Short mmCIF file of C-alpha atoms in Angstrom, two decimals:
data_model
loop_
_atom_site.label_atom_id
_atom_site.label_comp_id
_atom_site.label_asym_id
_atom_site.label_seq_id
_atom_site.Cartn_x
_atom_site.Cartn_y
_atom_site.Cartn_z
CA UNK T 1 96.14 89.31 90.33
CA UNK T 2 95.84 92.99 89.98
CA UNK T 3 95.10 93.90 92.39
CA UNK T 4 96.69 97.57 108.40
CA UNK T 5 95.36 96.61 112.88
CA UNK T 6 92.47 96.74 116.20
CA UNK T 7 91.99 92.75 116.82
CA UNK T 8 93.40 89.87 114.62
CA UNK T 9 96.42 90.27 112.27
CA UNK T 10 96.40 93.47 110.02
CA UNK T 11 97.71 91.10 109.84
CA UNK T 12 99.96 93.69 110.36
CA UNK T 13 100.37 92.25 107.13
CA UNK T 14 102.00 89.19 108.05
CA UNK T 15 105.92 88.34 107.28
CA UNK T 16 105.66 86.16 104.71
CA UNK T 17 104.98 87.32 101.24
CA UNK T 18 101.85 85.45 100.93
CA UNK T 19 98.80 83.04 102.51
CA UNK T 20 95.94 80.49 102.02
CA UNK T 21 92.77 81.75 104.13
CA UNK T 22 91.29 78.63 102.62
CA UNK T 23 87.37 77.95 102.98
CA UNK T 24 86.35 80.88 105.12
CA UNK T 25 82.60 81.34 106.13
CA UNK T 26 81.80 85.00 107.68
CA UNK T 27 78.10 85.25 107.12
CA UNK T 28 75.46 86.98 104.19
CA UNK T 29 76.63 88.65 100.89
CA UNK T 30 75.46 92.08 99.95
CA UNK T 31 72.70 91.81 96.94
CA UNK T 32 74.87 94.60 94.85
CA UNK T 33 77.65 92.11 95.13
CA UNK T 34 75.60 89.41 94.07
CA UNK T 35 74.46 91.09 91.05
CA UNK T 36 77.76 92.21 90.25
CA UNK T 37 79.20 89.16 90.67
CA UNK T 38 76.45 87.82 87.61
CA UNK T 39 77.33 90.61 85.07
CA UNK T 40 81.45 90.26 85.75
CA UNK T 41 80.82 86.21 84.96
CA UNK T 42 79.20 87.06 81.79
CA UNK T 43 81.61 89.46 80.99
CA UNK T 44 84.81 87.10 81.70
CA UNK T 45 82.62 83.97 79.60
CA UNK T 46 82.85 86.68 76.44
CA UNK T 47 86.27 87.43 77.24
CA UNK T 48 87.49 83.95 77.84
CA UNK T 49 89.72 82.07 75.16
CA UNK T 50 87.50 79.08 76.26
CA UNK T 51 84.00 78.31 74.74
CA UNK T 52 82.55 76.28 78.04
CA UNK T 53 80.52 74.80 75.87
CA UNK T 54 82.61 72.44 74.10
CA UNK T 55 81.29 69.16 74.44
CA UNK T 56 83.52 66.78 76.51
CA UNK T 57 84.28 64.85 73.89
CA UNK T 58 86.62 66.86 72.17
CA UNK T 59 88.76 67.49 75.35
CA UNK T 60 91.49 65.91 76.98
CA UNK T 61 89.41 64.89 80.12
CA UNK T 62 89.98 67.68 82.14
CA UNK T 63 90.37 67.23 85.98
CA UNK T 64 88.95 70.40 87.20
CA UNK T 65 88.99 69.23 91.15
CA UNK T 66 92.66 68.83 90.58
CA UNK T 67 92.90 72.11 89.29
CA UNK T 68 90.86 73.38 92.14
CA UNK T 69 93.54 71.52 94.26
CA UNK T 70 96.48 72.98 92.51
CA UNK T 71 95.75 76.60 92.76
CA UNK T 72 95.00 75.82 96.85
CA UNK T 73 98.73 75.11 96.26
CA UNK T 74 100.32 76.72 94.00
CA UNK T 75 98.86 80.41 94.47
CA UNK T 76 100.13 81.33 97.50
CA UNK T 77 103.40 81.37 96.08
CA UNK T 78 102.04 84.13 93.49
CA UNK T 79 104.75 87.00 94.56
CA UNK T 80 107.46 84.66 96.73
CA UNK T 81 110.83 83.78 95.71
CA UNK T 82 108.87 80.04 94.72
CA UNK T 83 106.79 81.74 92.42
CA UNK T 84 103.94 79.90 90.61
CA UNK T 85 103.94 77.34 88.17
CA UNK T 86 104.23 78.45 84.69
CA UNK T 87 103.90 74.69 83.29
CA UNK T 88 100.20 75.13 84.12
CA UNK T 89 99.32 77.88 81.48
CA UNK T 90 99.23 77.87 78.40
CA UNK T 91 101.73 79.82 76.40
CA UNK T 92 99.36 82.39 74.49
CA UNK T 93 97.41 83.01 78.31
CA UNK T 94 95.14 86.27 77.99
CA UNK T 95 95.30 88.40 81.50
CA UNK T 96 93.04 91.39 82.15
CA UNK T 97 92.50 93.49 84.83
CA UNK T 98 90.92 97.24 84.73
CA UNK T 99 94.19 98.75 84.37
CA UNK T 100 96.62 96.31 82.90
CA UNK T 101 96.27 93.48 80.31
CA UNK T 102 98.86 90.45 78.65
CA UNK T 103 98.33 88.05 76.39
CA UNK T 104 101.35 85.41 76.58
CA UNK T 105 102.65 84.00 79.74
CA UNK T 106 105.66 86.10 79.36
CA UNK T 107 103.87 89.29 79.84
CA UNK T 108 101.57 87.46 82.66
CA UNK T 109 105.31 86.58 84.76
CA UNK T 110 106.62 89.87 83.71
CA UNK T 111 102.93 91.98 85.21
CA UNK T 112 103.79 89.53 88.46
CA UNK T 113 107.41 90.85 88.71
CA UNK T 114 106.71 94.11 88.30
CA UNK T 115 103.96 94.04 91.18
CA UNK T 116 106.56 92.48 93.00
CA UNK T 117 109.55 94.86 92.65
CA UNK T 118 107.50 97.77 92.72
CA UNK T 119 104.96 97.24 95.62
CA UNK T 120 106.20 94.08 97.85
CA UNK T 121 102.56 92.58 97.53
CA UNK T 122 100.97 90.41 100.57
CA UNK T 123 98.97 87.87 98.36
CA UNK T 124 95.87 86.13 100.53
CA UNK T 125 93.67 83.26 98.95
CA UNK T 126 90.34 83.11 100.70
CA UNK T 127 88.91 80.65 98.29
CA UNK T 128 88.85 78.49 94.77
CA UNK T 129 86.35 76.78 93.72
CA UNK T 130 84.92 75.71 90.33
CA UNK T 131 82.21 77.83 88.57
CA UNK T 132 81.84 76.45 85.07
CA UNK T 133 82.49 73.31 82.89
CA UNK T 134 85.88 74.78 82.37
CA UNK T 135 86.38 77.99 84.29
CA UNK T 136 87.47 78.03 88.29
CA UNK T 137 86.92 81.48 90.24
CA UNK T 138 89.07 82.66 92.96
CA UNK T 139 88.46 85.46 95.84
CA UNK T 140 91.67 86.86 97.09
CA UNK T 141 92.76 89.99 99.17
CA UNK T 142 96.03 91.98 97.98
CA UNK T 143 97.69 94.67 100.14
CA UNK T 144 100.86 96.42 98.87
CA UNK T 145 102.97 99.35 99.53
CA UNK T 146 104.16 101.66 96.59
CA UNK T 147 108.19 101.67 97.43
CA UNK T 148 108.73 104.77 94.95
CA UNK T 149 107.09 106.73 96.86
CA UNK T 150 108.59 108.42 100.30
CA UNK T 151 105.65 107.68 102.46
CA UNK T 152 105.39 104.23 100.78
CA UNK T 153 100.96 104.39 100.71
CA UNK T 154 98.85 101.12 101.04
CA UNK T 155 96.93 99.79 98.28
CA UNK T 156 94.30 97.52 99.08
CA UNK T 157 92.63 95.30 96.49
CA UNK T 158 89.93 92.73 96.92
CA UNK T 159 88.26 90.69 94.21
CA UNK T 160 87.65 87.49 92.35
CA UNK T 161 89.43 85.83 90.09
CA UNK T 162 88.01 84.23 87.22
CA UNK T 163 90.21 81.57 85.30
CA UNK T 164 90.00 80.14 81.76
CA UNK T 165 90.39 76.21 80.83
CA UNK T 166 91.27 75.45 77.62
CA UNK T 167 89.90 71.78 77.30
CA UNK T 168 92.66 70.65 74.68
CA UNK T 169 95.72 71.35 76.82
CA UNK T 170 93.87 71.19 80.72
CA UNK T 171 96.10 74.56 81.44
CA UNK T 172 94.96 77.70 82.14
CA UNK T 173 94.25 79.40 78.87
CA UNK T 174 92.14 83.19 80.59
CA UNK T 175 92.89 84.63 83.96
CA UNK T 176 90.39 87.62 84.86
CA UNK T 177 90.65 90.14 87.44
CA UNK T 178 87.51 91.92 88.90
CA UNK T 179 87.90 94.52 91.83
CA UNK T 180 85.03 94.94 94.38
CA UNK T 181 85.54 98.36 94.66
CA UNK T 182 84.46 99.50 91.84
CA UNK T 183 81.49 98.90 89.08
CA UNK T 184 83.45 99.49 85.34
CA UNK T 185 86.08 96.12 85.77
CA UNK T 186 87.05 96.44 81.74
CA UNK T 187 90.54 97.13 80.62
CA UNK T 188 91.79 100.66 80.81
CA UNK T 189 88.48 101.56 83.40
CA UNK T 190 88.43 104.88 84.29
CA UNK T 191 87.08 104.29 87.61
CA UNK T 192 89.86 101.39 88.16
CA UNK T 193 92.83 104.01 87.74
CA UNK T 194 91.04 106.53 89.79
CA UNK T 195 90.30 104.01 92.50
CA UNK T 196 94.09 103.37 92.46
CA UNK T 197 95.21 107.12 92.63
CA UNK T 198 93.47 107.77 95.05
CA UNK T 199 94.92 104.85 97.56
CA UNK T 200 98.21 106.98 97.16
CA UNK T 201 97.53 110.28 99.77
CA UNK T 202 99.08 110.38 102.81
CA UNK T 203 98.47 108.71 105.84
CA UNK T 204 100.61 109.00 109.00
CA UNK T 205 100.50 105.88 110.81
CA UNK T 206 102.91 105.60 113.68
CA UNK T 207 105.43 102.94 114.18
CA UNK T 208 103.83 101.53 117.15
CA UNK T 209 101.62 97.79 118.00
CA UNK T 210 98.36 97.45 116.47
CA UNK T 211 95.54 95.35 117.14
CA UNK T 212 95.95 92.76 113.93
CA UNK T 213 93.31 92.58 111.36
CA UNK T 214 92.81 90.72 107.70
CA UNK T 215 91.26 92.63 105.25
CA UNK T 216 88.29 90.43 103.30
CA UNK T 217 86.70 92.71 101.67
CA UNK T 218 87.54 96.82 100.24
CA UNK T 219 84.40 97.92 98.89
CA UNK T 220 84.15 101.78 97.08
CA UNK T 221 82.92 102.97 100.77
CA UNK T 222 84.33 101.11 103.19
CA UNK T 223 86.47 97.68 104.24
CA UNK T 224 85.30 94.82 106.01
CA UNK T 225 87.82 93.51 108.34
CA UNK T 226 88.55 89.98 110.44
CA UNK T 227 89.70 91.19 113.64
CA UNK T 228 91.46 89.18 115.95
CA UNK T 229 91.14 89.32 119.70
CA UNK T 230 92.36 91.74 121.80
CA UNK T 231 92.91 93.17 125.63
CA UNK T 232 92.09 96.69 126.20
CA UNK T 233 92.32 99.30 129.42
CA UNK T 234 89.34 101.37 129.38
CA UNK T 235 87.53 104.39 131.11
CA UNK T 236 84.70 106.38 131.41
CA UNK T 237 84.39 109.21 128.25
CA UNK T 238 82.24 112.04 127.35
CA UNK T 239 82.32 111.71 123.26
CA UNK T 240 83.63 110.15 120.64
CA UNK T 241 85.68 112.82 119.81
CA UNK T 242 86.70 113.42 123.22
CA UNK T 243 89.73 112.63 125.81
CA UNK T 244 87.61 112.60 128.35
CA UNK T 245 89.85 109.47 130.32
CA UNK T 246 92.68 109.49 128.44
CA UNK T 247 95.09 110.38 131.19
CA UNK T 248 93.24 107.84 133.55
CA UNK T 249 93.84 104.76 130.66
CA UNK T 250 97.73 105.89 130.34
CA UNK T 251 98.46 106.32 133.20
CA UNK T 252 98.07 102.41 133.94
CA UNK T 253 100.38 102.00 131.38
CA UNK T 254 102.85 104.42 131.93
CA UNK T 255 103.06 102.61 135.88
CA UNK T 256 99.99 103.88 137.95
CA UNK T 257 99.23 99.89 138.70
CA UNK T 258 99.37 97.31 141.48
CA UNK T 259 102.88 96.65 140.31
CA UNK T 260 104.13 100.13 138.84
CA UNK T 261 104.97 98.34 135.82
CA UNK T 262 105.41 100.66 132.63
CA UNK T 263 103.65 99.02 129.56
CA UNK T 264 104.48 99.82 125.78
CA UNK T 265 102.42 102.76 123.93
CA UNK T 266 100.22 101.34 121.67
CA UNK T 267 97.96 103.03 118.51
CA UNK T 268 95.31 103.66 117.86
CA UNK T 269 93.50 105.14 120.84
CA UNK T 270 89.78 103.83 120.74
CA UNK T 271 86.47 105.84 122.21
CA UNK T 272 83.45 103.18 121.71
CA UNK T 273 79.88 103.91 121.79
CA UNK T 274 77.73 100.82 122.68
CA UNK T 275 73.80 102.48 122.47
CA UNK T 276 72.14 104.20 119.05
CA UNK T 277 72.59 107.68 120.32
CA UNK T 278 76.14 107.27 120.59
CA UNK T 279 76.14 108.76 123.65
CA UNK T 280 77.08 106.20 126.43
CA UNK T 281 81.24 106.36 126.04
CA UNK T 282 84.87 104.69 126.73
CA UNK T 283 88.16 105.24 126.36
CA UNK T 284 90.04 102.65 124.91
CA UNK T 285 93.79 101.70 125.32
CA UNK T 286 95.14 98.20 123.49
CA UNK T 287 97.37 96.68 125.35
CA UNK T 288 100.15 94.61 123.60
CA UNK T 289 99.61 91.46 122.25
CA UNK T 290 102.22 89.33 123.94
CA UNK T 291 99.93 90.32 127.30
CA UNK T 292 97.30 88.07 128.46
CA UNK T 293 94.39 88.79 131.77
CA UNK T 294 96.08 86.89 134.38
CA UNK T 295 99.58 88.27 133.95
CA UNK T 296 98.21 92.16 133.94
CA UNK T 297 98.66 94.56 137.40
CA UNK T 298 95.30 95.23 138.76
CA UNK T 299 94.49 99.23 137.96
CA UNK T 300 94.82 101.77 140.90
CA UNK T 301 91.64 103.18 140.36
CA UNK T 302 88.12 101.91 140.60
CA UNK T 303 87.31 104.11 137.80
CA UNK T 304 89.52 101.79 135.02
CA UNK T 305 88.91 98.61 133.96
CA UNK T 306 90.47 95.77 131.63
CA UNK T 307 88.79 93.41 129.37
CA UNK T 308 89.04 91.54 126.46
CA UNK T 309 87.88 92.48 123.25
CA UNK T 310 86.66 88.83 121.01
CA UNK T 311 87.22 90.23 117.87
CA UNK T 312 85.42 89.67 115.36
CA UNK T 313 84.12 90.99 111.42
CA UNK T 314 84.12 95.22 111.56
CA UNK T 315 83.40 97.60 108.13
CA UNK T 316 85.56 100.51 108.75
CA UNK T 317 85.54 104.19 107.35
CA UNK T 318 89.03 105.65 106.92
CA UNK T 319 88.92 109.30 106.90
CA UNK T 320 92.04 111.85 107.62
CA UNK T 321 91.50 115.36 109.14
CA UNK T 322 90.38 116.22 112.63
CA UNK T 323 87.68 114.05 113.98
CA UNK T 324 85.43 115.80 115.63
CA UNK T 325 82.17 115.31 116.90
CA UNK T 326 79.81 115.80 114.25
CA UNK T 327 82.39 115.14 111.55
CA UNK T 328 82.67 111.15 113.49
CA UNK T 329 78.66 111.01 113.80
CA UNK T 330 78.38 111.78 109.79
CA UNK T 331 80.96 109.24 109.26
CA UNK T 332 79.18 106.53 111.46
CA UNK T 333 75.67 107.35 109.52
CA UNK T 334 76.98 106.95 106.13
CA UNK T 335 78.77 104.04 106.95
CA UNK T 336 75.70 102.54 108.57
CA UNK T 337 73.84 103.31 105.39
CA UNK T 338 76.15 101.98 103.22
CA UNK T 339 76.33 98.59 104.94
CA UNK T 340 72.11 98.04 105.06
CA UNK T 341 71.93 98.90 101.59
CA UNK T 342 74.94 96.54 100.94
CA UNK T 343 72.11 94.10 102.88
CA UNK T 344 74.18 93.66 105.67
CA UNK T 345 73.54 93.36 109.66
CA UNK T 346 75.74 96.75 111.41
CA UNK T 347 75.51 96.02 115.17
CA UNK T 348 74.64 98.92 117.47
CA UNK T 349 77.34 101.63 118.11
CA UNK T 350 80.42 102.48 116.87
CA UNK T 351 84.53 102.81 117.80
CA UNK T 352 86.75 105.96 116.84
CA UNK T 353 90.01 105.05 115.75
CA UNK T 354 93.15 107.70 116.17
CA UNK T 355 96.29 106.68 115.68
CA UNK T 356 97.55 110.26 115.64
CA UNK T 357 98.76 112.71 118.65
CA UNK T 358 96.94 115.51 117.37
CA UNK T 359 99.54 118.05 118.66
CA UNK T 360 102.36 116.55 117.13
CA UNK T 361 100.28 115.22 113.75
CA UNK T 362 99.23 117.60 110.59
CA UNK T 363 95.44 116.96 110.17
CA UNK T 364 95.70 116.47 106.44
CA UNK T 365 97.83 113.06 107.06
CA UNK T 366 96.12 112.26 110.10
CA UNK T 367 94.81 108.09 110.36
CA UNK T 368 91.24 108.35 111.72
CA UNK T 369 88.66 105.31 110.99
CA UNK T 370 84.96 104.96 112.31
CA UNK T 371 84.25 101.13 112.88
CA UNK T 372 80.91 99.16 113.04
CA UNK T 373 81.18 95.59 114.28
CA UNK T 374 78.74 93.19 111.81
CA UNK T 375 76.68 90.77 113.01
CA UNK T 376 77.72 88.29 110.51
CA UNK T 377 79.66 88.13 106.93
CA UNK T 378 80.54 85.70 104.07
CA UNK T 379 83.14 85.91 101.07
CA UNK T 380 81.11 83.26 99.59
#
């Protein structure tokens, strides 16, 4: 399967190599997905070693639930030391994605090895379910690093997976990869190897807690991430690309409390704007995750306060550069625009996220990302 943190996991990705989401409802699906979605199942029925066809009769009485039930399983284990079971397809297996394609199981375990070696994958299943008489799709999320590279970049891929039967032998005969971020999903697709270049620029994101997010979805514009919850010291701001507060917020942590205890740095810094005009302003500090309400000293000023963030589903712009003022409120309107014509519900307002000290940072490797919480989401 061809294919980072401010409130859940970013999953900063999790420690083991791979996991099941399993039957995960966030909400409404954009109508360009839906379409999509159509023309990529007509594409993989063409492609597919398998007619669907074929009347029952001449097959072996395929259990497709079981199937459904095995991949729950057995994918997981896609890029771990377990590995998946290469009893279940068949020898002559055709693989495709937009940039790479097999057509034995040998090649399939080799493309799986290579990933592997070459970009230490994080594999996450959101869902299987079957879609055809003999065909079963899947919707996953892979995030991987490039290890030849010195600043080792993050590759996010999102996408379904759809997967041949072939009736006779009740293994998987087709497996076929379709990104969400882009439009052309054939083999060799332009817009696939361009969409992989360029996840490989620079971003300079320090070594330091993050909120933890899951990424569900990377569309061409944007990514749509589960955020889980999160405790945050906050103050009064002037902009989104302001400090305004900044030395109020760390100074809580760095001991200006009820207790003068000192309180691990965290990243990124937030400013949140909670009205249209995006003019009514915090200041945002996360605290660490191991830190809960009651065990917190009480600020020293009136003017901070401390509060817990829910979490929730957030599309998010990531952008590198300085962030200033009108360069965030662009950001925020195209990412707004992207996500109604997606047909989705973008709550009021919007967070800055800067994960850089912009003294110490070059602004072409800077981390910045403009955030809109949603009102709802599904991967269905």
């Amino acid at each position: 399967m061809a294919t980072t943190q401010l409130s859940l996991q970013i999953l900063r990705p999790l420690p083991a190599a791979s996991q099941t989401c399993g039957r995960q409802r966030y909400g409404c699906q954009s109508r360009n997905s839906a379409i999509r979605t159509r023309k990529n199942l007509k594409w993989a029925l063409r492609l597919s070693l398998v007619d669907q066809n074929q009347p029952q009769s001449q097959s072996r009485g395929v259990d497709v639930k079981q199937l459904v039930d095995f991949l729950y399983d057995d994918l997981p284990h896609l890029f771990d030391d377990q590995g998946i079971d290469r009893t279940a397809y068949d020898e002559r297996v055709k693989f495709r994605d937009p940039i790479t394609k097999h057509d034995s199981i040998s090649g399939y375990l080799f493309n799986i090895a290579l990933l592997k070696n070459l970009f230490r994958p994080q594999f996450f299943l959101h869902w299987v379910k079957q879609t055809g008489t003999y065909e079963i799709t899947t919707r996953w999320t892979m995030v991987m690093k490039f290890m030849l590279l010195p600043w080792k970049p993050e590759l996010v891929f999102t996408g379904t997976s759809i997967m041949g039967i072939n009736p006779q032998t009740g293994k998987f005969s087709s497996h076929l990869d379709f990104w969400d971020s882009i439009e052309n999903n054939n083999y060799l697709s332009l817009e696939g190897l361009w969409n992989v270049v360029k996840q490989l620029r620079i971003y300079k994101t320090p070594d330091l807690e993050t909120p933890r997010y899951q990424i569900l979805k990377r569309t061409a514009n944007y990514e749509v991430r589960k955020y889980s919850p999160f405790i945050v010291v906050e103050a009064n701001g002037d902009k989104l690309s302001g400090s305004t507060g900044f030395n109020d917020v760390t100074g809580y942590i760095f001991g200006k409390n009820s207790t003068m205890e000192k309180i691990p740095m965290t990243t990124p810094v937030f400013t949140q704007a909670n009205d249209a005009g995006l003019s009514k302003v915090s200041i945002q500090i996360v605290l660490p995750l191991e830190k809960d309400l009651s065990s917190l000293p009480n600020p020293n000023q009136e003017t901070i306060s401390i509060r817990k963030v829910e979490g929730g589903i957030a599309a998010v712009d990531k952008f590198s550069g300085k962030p200033t003022e009108a360069i965030v409120c662009q950001k925020e309107k195209a990412l707004r625009s992207c996500l109604l014509k997606d047909g989705l519900k973008p709550k009021m307002g919007c967070l800055l996220a800067r994960y850089n000290d912009p003294g110490r940072t070059w602004e072409f490797i800077m981390r910045n990302e403009v955030l809109i919480w949603l009102e709802e989401f599904s991967l269905e």
